Coordinates of C-alpha atoms in Angstrom, one line a residue:
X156 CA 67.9 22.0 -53.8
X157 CA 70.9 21.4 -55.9
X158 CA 72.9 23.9 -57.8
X159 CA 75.0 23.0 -60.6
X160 CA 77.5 25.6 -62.0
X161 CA 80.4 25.5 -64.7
X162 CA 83.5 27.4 -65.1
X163 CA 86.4 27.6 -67.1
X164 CA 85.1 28.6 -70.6
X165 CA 87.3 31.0 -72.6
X166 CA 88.2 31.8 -76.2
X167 CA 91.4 30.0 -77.2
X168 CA 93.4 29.3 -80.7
X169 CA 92.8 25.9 -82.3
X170 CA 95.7 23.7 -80.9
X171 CA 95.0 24.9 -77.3
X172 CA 93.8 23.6 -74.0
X173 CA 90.9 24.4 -71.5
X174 CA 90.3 22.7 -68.4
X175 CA 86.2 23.1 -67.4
X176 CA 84.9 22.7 -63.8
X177 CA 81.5 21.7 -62.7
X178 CA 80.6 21.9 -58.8
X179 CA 77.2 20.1 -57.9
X180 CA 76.0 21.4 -54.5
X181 CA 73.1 20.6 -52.2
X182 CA 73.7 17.4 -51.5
X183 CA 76.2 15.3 -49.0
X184 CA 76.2 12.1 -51.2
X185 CA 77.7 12.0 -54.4
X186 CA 75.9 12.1 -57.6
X187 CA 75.3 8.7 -59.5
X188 CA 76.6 10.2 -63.0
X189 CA 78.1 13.3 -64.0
X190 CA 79.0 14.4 -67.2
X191 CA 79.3 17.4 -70.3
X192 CA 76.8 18.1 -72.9
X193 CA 77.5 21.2 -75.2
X194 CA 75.1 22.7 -77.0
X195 CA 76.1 25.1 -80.3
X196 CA 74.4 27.7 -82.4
X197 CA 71.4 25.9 -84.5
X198 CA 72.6 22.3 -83.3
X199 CA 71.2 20.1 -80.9
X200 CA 72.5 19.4 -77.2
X201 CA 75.0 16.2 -77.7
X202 CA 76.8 14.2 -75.1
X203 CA 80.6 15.1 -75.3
X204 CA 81.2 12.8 -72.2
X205 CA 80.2 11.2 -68.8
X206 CA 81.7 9.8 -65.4
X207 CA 79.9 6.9 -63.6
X208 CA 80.0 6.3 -59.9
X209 CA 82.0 3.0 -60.6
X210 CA 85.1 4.6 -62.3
X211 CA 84.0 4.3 -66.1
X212 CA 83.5 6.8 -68.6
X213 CA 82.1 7.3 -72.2
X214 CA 83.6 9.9 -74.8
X215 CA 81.4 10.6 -78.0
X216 CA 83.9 9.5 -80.3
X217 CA 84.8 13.3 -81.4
X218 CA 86.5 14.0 -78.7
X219 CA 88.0 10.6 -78.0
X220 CA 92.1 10.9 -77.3
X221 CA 91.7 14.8 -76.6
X222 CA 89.1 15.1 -73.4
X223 CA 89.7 14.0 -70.4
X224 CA 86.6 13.7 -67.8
X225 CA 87.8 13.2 -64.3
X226 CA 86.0 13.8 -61.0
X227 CA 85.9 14.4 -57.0
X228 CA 83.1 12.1 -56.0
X229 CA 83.3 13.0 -52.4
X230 CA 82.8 17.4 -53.5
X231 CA 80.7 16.5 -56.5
X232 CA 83.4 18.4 -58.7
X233 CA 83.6 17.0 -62.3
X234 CA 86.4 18.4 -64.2
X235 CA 87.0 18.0 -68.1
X236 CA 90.1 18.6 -69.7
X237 CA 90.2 19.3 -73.3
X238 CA 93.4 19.4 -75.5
X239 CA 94.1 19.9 -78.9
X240 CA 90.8 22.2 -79.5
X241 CA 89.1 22.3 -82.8
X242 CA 86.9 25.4 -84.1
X243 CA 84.3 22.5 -84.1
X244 CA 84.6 22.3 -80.6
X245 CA 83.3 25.7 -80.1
X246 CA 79.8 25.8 -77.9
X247 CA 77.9 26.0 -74.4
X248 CA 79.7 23.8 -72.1
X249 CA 76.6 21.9 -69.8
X250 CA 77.3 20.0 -67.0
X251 CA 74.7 17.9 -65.6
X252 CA 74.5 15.4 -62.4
X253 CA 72.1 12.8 -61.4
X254 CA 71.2 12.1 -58.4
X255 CA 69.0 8.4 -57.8
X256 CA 67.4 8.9 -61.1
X257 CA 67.1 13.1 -60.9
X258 CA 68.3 15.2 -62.9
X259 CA 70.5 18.7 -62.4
X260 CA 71.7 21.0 -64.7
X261 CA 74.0 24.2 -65.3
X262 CA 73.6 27.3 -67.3
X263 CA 76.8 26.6 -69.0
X264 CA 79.9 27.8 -70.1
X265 CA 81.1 29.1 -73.0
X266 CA 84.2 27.5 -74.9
X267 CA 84.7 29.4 -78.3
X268 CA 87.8 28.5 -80.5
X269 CA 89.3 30.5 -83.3
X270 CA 91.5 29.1 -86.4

């Protein structure tokens, strides 16, 4: 069974940095594709950004120039670094993993940030 669990959510003043976490266990292969969806009050679940087992990545254009997604393929550890946060930035942090077409996913952290 695979387990997928965040950390790294905080409240922080627009301007600032977080860096979020996301460990995938269960499995001794990496995942084919990792990557964040947040989720905030009365909007729907949107892609914020992904990590592919070749090397590339996607950013929804939002957050293009201030996230970084990096990962560890061979401990399933996905990391994204976000600078220059915006109050509109402010949601549930999900991480999610696939593994040969199945899909995992984490409770979440929360990133809240205050003008």
């Amino acid at each position: 069974q695979v387990q997928v669990m965040e950390s790294g959510g905080d409240l922080v003043q627009a301007g600032g940095s977080l860096r979020l976490s996301c460990q995938a266990s269960g499995r001794d292969f990496s995942a084919n594709t990792m990557g964040w969806h947040r989720q905030a009050p009365g909007k729907e679940r949107e892609l914020v950004a992904s990590h592919f087992s070749d090397g590339r990545t996607y950013y929804t254009d939002s957050v293009k120039g201030r996230f970084t997604i990096s990962r560890d393929s061979a401990k399933n550890t996905l990391y994204l670094q976000m600078n220059d946060l915006k109050p509109e930035d402010t949601a549930v942090y999900i991480c999610r993993a696939i593994f040969f077409g199945y899909d995992y996913w984490g409770q979440g952290t929360q990133v809240t940030v205050f003008s």
